Amino acid sequence: MRSRIAVLASGGGSNLQAIIEHFERLGERRGGEIVFVASDRTTAGALERAARHNIPFGALATPARPDRLSLDEVIDRHRVDLIVLAGYLRLVPAPIVARFQGRIINVHPALLPSFGGTGMYGQRVHRAVIESGVRVTGVTAHFVDDEYDRGRIIAQWPVPVFGTDDVETLGARVLRVEHLVYPRVVDAVASGRTTLANCATGPSNAIVDVRPSFTLLPHEDSRLAENIDLALGC
Ligand code: GRF
């Protein structure tokens, strides 16, 4: 049985696009189906992408617009069993986090637990990374719990920081890796191969690969994708 996925996104939705395309590539082998795309912003590019792919979509209620759809309504109407956050800037309400334990995932553009937490999103993350002087940043996919960016880590992939980087160049390098890592994690969780329980058994399910030839040197997307697949056991 495929998981019924709701993707929540506040921005452009390039991660949503990467998930859609990965599922298209997997075809019948995909572990989930995106049944709804929701955003707190009516202008979010993610909604346009959903429309282009004939995926039902809608705007979520906010304190300023309580008349819109609530997340509870989205979940019930579309029989959602997995919530995928892809650049979603609001907190998921605590009762839903409690009800969806192990069934909400997020991607963060740094190696958590560093450079995460309240206020750490978008370019702010990459600016903090550059200012700190670290030479390696990366991508983290994790389960969501009631603390910002603190849920159990599913997968991480490192990305080098160069001395010449600014937030744009670094952000673009990290985003490219997000597009490779996150769709595979979404599929692994949607299909049941990765669960909160089997991630809890130890670090063996997390991808922490620091082999230089895979990560710190220029690489082809297809090669990197192959290695992520291997590490995730797909
Ligand atoms: C990504 O960097 C993601 O890690 C972060 O927000 C950004 C969203 O980008 N949570 P997009 O909307 O998927 O293009």
Short mmCIF file of C-alpha atoms and ligand atoms in Angstrom, two decimals:
data_model
loop_
_atom_site.label_atom_id
_atom_site.label_comp_id
_atom_site.label_asym_id
_atom_site.label_seq_id
_atom_site.Cartn_x
_atom_site.Cartn_y
_atom_site.Cartn_z
CA MET A 1 0.00 0.00 0.00
CA ARG A 2 1.35 3.41 -0.96
CA SER A 3 1.42 6.17 1.62
CA ARG A 4 -0.90 9.07 0.90
CA ILE A 5 1.34 12.12 1.12
CA ALA A 6 0.54 15.77 1.79
CA VAL A 7 3.42 18.09 0.92
CA LEU A 8 3.53 21.39 2.83
CA ALA A 9 5.60 24.17 1.27
CA SER A 10 5.87 27.93 1.74
CA GLY A 11 8.20 28.77 -1.13
CA GLY A 12 9.21 27.94 -4.66
CA GLY A 13 8.73 24.23 -4.25
CA SER A 14 11.85 22.94 -5.96
CA ASN A 15 12.00 20.07 -3.44
CA LEU A 16 8.36 19.27 -4.23
CA GLN A 17 9.32 19.18 -7.90
CA ALA A 18 12.23 16.84 -7.17
CA ILE A 19 9.88 14.47 -5.28
CA ILE A 20 7.32 14.52 -8.12
CA GLU A 21 10.02 13.72 -10.67
CA HIS A 22 11.56 10.99 -8.51
CA PHE A 23 8.15 9.33 -8.13
CA GLU A 24 7.64 9.59 -11.90
CA ARG A 25 10.98 7.85 -12.43
CA LEU A 26 10.08 5.12 -9.92
CA GLY A 27 6.67 4.59 -11.50
CA GLU A 28 4.92 1.59 -10.01
CA ARG A 29 7.82 1.07 -7.58
CA ARG A 30 7.16 4.37 -5.77
CA GLY A 31 6.26 4.06 -2.12
CA GLY A 32 3.85 6.98 -2.00
CA GLU A 33 1.42 9.20 -3.85
CA ILE A 34 1.24 12.96 -3.38
CA VAL A 35 -2.47 13.49 -2.75
CA PHE A 36 -2.36 17.15 -1.75
CA VAL A 37 -0.01 20.16 -1.74
CA ALA A 38 -0.74 22.84 0.83
CA SER A 39 0.80 26.20 1.52
CA ASP A 40 0.34 29.03 3.99
CA ARG A 41 1.05 31.41 1.06
CA THR A 42 -1.31 31.64 -1.92
CA THR A 43 1.59 32.91 -4.06
CA ALA A 44 3.88 29.97 -3.30
CA GLY A 45 5.47 28.53 -6.43
CA ALA A 46 4.83 25.10 -4.93
CA LEU A 47 1.07 25.53 -5.61
CA GLU A 48 1.74 26.32 -9.27
CA ARG A 49 3.89 23.23 -9.54
CA ALA A 50 1.09 21.15 -8.01
CA ALA A 51 -1.39 22.60 -10.53
CA ARG A 52 0.95 21.81 -13.43
CA HIS A 53 1.06 18.17 -12.30
CA ASN A 54 -2.68 17.91 -11.64
CA ILE A 55 -2.17 17.43 -7.91
CA PRO A 56 -4.96 18.89 -5.74
CA PHE A 57 -3.72 21.90 -3.78
CA GLY A 58 -4.91 24.64 -1.45
CA ALA A 59 -4.03 27.45 0.93
CA LEU A 60 -3.81 26.71 4.64
CA ALA A 61 -5.35 28.73 7.44
CA THR A 62 -3.05 31.21 9.20
CA PRO A 63 -3.77 33.52 12.14
CA ALA A 64 -4.50 36.27 9.58
CA ARG A 65 -6.66 33.96 7.39
CA PRO A 66 -8.51 31.56 9.72
CA ASP A 67 -11.18 31.02 7.04
CA ARG A 68 -8.89 28.83 4.93
CA LEU A 69 -8.34 25.05 5.16
CA SER A 70 -6.99 23.69 8.41
CA LEU A 71 -4.33 21.01 8.32
CA ASP A 72 -6.80 18.71 10.10
CA GLU A 73 -9.25 19.15 7.22
CA VAL A 74 -6.53 18.40 4.67
CA ILE A 75 -5.56 15.24 6.53
CA ASP A 76 -9.12 13.98 6.92
CA ARG A 77 -10.43 14.89 3.46
CA HIS A 78 -7.45 13.41 1.65
CA ARG A 79 -6.82 10.51 4.04
CA VAL A 80 -3.21 11.63 4.47
CA ASP A 81 -0.86 9.25 6.22
CA LEU A 82 2.48 10.99 5.65
CA ILE A 83 3.22 14.72 5.89
CA VAL A 84 6.27 15.91 3.97
CA LEU A 85 7.54 19.38 4.82
CA ALA A 86 9.43 20.94 1.93
CA GLY A 87 10.41 24.47 2.80
CA TYR A 88 7.41 24.96 5.08
CA LEU A 89 8.02 27.93 7.38
CA ARG A 90 5.33 27.40 10.00
CA LEU A 91 5.14 25.06 12.93
CA VAL A 92 2.90 22.03 12.53
CA PRO A 93 0.33 22.22 15.39
CA ALA A 94 1.35 20.11 18.39
CA PRO A 95 -1.74 17.81 18.35
CA ILE A 96 -0.93 16.83 14.74
CA VAL A 97 2.74 16.27 15.58
CA ALA A 98 1.62 13.99 18.41
CA ARG A 99 -0.88 12.13 16.22
CA PHE A 100 1.59 11.78 13.32
CA GLN A 101 4.63 10.54 15.22
CA GLY A 102 7.08 9.09 12.72
CA ARG A 103 4.86 10.27 9.87
CA ILE A 104 6.08 13.87 9.43
CA ILE A 105 9.44 14.50 7.82
CA ASN A 106 11.44 17.61 6.99
CA VAL A 107 14.56 18.60 5.09
CA HIS A 108 17.00 21.13 6.49
CA PRO A 109 19.79 22.76 4.47
CA ALA A 110 22.61 22.12 6.99
CA LEU A 111 23.98 19.32 9.11
CA LEU A 112 21.73 19.29 12.18
CA PRO A 113 21.99 19.75 15.08
CA SER A 114 24.23 22.59 13.88
CA PHE A 115 22.66 25.62 12.23
CA GLY A 116 19.10 24.67 13.07
CA GLY A 117 16.35 25.84 15.37
CA THR A 118 14.08 28.86 15.55
CA GLY A 119 14.76 31.47 12.89
CA MET A 120 17.22 29.25 11.03
CA TYR A 121 15.77 28.92 7.55
CA GLY A 122 16.61 29.81 3.97
CA GLN A 123 19.59 32.06 3.40
CA ARG A 124 20.01 32.67 7.13
CA VAL A 125 21.29 29.12 7.48
CA HIS A 126 23.90 29.53 4.76
CA ARG A 127 24.97 32.94 6.09
CA ALA A 128 25.51 31.46 9.56
CA VAL A 129 27.46 28.57 8.06
CA ILE A 130 29.78 30.92 6.12
CA GLU A 131 30.25 33.26 9.10
CA SER A 132 31.14 30.35 11.38
CA GLY A 133 34.01 29.32 9.11
CA VAL A 134 33.08 25.62 8.93
CA ARG A 135 34.35 23.87 5.83
CA VAL A 136 31.56 21.31 5.57
CA THR A 137 27.82 21.85 5.65
CA GLY A 138 25.17 19.59 4.14
CA VAL A 139 21.64 18.32 4.07
CA THR A 140 19.64 16.68 6.85
CA ALA A 141 16.38 14.82 6.46
CA HIS A 142 14.68 14.11 9.77
CA PHE A 143 11.47 13.12 11.47
CA VAL A 144 9.59 16.05 12.98
CA ASP A 145 8.85 16.18 16.68
CA ASP A 146 7.73 18.99 18.96
CA GLU A 147 11.10 20.77 18.92
CA TYR A 148 12.27 22.74 15.88
CA ASP A 149 14.88 20.78 13.85
CA ARG A 150 15.46 18.28 16.66
CA GLY A 151 13.62 15.18 15.51
CA ARG A 152 15.45 11.95 14.80
CA ILE A 153 17.80 12.18 11.85
CA ILE A 154 17.06 9.89 8.91
CA ALA A 155 19.79 10.90 6.49
CA GLN A 156 22.59 13.39 6.16
CA TRP A 157 24.85 14.26 3.29
CA PRO A 158 27.83 16.60 3.47
CA VAL A 159 28.49 19.51 1.10
CA PRO A 160 31.79 21.41 1.02
CA VAL A 161 31.98 25.12 1.86
CA PHE A 162 34.51 26.98 -0.28
CA GLY A 163 36.38 30.12 0.76
CA THR A 164 34.88 31.93 -2.22
CA ASP A 165 31.27 31.06 -1.32
CA ASP A 166 28.50 33.55 -0.69
CA VAL A 167 24.99 32.58 0.42
CA GLU A 168 23.86 32.15 -3.19
CA THR A 169 26.63 29.84 -4.35
CA LEU A 170 26.53 27.78 -1.17
CA GLY A 171 22.72 27.67 -1.13
CA ALA A 172 22.67 26.42 -4.72
CA ARG A 173 25.21 23.67 -3.97
CA VAL A 174 23.23 22.52 -0.94
CA LEU A 175 19.88 22.68 -2.75
CA ARG A 176 21.19 20.44 -5.53
CA VAL A 177 22.00 17.79 -2.92
CA GLU A 178 18.61 18.28 -1.20
CA HIS A 179 16.98 17.41 -4.53
CA LEU A 180 18.89 14.14 -4.60
CA VAL A 181 18.59 13.16 -0.95
CA TYR A 182 15.08 14.21 0.02
CA PRO A 183 13.02 12.43 -2.65
CA ARG A 184 14.82 9.19 -1.78
CA VAL A 185 14.14 9.68 1.91
CA VAL A 186 10.50 10.47 1.17
CA ASP A 187 10.21 7.23 -0.79
CA ALA A 188 12.02 5.23 1.91
CA VAL A 189 9.63 6.51 4.61
CA ALA A 190 6.54 6.31 2.38
CA SER A 191 7.25 2.68 1.52
CA GLY A 192 7.90 1.77 5.16
CA ARG A 193 11.57 0.85 4.57
CA THR A 194 12.60 3.63 6.97
CA THR A 195 10.62 4.14 10.14
CA LEU A 196 11.06 6.06 13.36
CA ALA A 197 11.55 2.69 15.05
CA ASN A 198 14.29 1.41 12.77
CA CYS A 199 16.02 4.80 12.78
CA ALA A 200 16.01 4.57 16.55
CA THR A 201 18.14 1.45 16.58
CA GLY A 202 21.32 3.38 15.93
CA PRO A 203 23.24 5.33 13.39
CA SER A 204 23.27 2.50 10.86
CA ASN A 205 20.26 3.88 9.05
CA ALA A 206 21.61 7.39 8.76
CA ILE A 207 23.73 8.35 5.80
CA VAL A 208 26.87 9.92 7.13
CA ASP A 209 29.26 9.46 4.28
CA VAL A 210 32.45 11.44 4.30
CA ARG A 211 34.28 9.58 1.56
CA PRO A 212 35.98 12.43 -0.31
CA SER A 213 35.38 11.02 -3.76
CA PHE A 214 31.64 11.04 -3.14
CA THR A 215 31.25 14.29 -1.36
CA LEU A 216 34.10 16.75 -1.32
CA LEU A 217 35.07 16.67 -4.96
CA PRO A 218 32.90 17.68 -7.90
CA HIS A 219 30.61 14.80 -8.78
CA GLU A 220 27.94 13.96 -11.26
CA ASP A 221 24.36 13.98 -9.99
CA SER A 222 23.77 10.46 -11.26
CA ARG A 223 26.79 9.12 -9.36
CA LEU A 224 25.75 10.84 -6.17
CA ALA A 225 22.19 9.57 -6.57
CA GLU A 226 23.51 6.04 -7.00
CA ASN A 227 25.48 6.30 -3.78
CA ILE A 228 22.55 7.71 -1.83
CA ASP A 229 20.42 4.83 -3.10
CA LEU A 230 23.03 2.35 -1.95
CA ALA A 231 23.31 3.95 1.46
CA LEU A 232 19.52 3.95 1.88
CA GLY A 233 19.34 0.34 0.76
CA CYS A 234 16.88 1.02 -2.05
C1 GRF B 1 15.15 24.33 1.10
O1 GRF B 1 16.46 24.80 1.25
C2 GRF B 1 14.78 23.50 2.31
O2 GRF B 1 15.85 22.83 2.88
C3 GRF B 1 14.31 24.53 3.28
O3 GRF B 1 13.65 25.48 2.48
C4 GRF B 1 14.14 25.45 1.15
C5 GRF B 1 12.95 25.23 0.26
O4 GRF B 1 13.23 25.33 -1.09
N1 GRF B 1 13.59 23.91 4.35
P1 GRF B 1 12.12 24.92 -2.15
O5 GRF B 1 10.87 25.72 -1.84
O6 GRF B 1 11.89 23.45 -2.06
O7 GRF B 1 12.70 25.33 -3.49
#
